[in-house]
C-alpha positions as CSV (number, residue, x, y, z in Angstrom):
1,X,0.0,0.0,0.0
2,X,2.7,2.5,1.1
3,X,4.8,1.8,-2.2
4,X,1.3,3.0,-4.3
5,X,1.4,6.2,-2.6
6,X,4.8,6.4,-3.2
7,X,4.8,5.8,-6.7
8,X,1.4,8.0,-6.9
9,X,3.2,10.7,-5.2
10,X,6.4,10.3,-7.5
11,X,3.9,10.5,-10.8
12,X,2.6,13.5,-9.4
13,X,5.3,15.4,-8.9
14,X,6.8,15.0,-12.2
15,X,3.3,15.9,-13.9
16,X,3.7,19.2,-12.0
17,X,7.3,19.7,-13.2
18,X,6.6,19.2,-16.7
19,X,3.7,21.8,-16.6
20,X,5.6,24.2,-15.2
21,X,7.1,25.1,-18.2
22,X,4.7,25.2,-20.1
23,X,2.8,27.7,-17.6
24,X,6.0,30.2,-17.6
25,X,6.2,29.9,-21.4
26,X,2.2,31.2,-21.7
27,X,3.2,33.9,-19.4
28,X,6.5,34.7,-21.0
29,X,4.6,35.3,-24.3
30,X,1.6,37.3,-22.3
31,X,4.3,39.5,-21.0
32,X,6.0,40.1,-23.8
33,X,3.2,41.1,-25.9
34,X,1.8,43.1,-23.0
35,X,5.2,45.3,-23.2
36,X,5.1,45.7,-27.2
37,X,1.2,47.0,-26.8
38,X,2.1,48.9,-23.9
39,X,4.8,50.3,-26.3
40,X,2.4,51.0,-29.2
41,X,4.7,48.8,-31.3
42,X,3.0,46.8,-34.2
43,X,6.4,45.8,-35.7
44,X,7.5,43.7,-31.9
45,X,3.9,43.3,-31.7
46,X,3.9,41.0,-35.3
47,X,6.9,38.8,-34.3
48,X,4.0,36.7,-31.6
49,X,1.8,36.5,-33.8
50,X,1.1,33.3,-35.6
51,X,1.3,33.3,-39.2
52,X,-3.0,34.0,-39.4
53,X,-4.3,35.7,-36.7
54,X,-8.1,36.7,-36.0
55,X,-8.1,40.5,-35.5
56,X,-11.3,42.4,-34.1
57,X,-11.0,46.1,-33.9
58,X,-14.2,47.1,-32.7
59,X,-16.4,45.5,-34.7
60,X,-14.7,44.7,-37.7
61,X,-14.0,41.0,-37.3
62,X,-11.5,39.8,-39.8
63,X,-8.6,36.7,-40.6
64,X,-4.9,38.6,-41.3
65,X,-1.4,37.1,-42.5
66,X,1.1,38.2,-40.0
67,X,2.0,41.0,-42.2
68,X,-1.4,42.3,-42.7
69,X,-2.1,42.3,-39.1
70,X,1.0,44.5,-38.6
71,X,-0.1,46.8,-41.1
72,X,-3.2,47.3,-38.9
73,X,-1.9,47.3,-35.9
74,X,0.1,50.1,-36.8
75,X,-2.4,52.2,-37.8
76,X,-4.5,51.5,-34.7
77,X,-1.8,52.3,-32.1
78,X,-1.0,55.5,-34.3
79,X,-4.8,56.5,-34.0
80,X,-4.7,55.6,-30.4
81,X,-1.7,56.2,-28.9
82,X,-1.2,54.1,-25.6
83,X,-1.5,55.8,-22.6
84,X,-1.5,52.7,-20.2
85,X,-2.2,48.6,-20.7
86,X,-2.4,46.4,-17.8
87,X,-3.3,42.9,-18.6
88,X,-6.2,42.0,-15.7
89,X,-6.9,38.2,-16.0
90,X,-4.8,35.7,-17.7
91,X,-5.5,31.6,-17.8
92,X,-6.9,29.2,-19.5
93,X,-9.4,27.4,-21.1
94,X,-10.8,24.1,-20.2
95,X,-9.3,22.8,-23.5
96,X,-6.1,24.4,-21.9
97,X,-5.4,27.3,-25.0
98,X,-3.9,30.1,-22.9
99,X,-5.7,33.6,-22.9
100,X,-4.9,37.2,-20.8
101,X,-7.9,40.0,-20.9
102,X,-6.0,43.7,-20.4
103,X,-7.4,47.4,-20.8
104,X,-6.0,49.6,-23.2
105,X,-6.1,53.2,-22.7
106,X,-5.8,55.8,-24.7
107,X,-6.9,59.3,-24.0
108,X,-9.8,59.1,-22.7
109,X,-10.8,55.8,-24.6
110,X,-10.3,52.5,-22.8
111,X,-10.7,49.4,-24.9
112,X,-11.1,45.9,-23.6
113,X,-8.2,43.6,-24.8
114,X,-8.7,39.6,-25.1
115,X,-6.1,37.4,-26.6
116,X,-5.8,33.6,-27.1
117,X,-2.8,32.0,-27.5
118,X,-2.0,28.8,-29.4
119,X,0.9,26.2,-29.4
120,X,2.3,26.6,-33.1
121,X,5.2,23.8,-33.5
122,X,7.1,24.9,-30.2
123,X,6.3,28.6,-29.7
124,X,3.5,29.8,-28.4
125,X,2.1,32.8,-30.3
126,X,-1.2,34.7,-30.4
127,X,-3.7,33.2,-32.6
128,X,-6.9,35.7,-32.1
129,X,-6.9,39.5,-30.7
130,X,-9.2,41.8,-30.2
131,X,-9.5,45.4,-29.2
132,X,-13.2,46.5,-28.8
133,X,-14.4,49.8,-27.2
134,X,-15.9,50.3,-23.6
C-alpha cells in the first residue's frame, strides 16, 4: 500500500514539473506582448503573432497574414496612442489554449483587450486578438 502512494506521489510530482514550463512559457509570451502593446509597437507586436491571426478592432471582425495584421496594428496604435495597458486576467481554457484579458487606454478611450494564445510547433504565439471599445 505505502509503495502506491509512493509511486502516486512520484507521478505527481513530475506531472507538476513538466507543466511548469509550459505555464511560464504562456506567461513569457503574455508579457512580452503586454510590453510591445504597452509600447504602441505593431512591428515587436507582429513577431508573436502566428502566421493567421483573427483581428477584431471594434467591430470589424476579420482573418490577417502576420504582415497584414502589422499593417493594422500600426495604424490602430497611431490613431490611439497608448497611454497605459495592464493585462487584468490571464488563464486558461478548459481545452487548456492560454488567454490574458488587459485594458488599453488611450486618451480618454479604454478598450477591452482579449487574446488567445495557441501552441504553433514549439512557440507559443497569439492566434486571435481583439480590441473593442468600452
Amino acid at each position: 500500500m505505502k509503495v502506491n502512494k509512493y509511486i502516486s506521489l512520484v507521478v505527481f510530482v513530475l506531472l507538476s514539473f513538466h507543466s511548469v514550463p509550459l505555464l511560464a512559457q504562456n506567461n513569457d509570451v503574455i508579457s512580452q506582448v503586454k510590453e510591445t502593446i504597452k509600447a504602441g509597437s505593431a512591428k515587436e507586436l507582429s513577431k508573436y503573432l502566428n502566421q493567421t491571426v483573427d483581428v477584431t478592432i471594434d467591430d470589424k471582425v476579420e482573418s490577417y497574414s502576420k504582415a497584414q495584421a502589422e499593417f493594422i496594428f500600426r495604424d490602430f496604435f497611431k490613431q490611439h496612442p497608448a497611454s497605459e495597458f495592464n493585462i487584468i486576467h490571464q488563464g486558461s481554457s478548459k481545452g487548456g489554449q492560454p488567454f490574458a484579458i488587459g485594458q488599453y487606454k488611450s486618451g480618454n478611450e479604454t478598450h477591452r483587450v482579449f487574446m488567445k494564445i495557441k501552441t504553433v510547433g514549439n512557440q507559443q504565439l497569439v492566434h486571435e486578438i481583439s480590441f473593442v471599445k468600452e
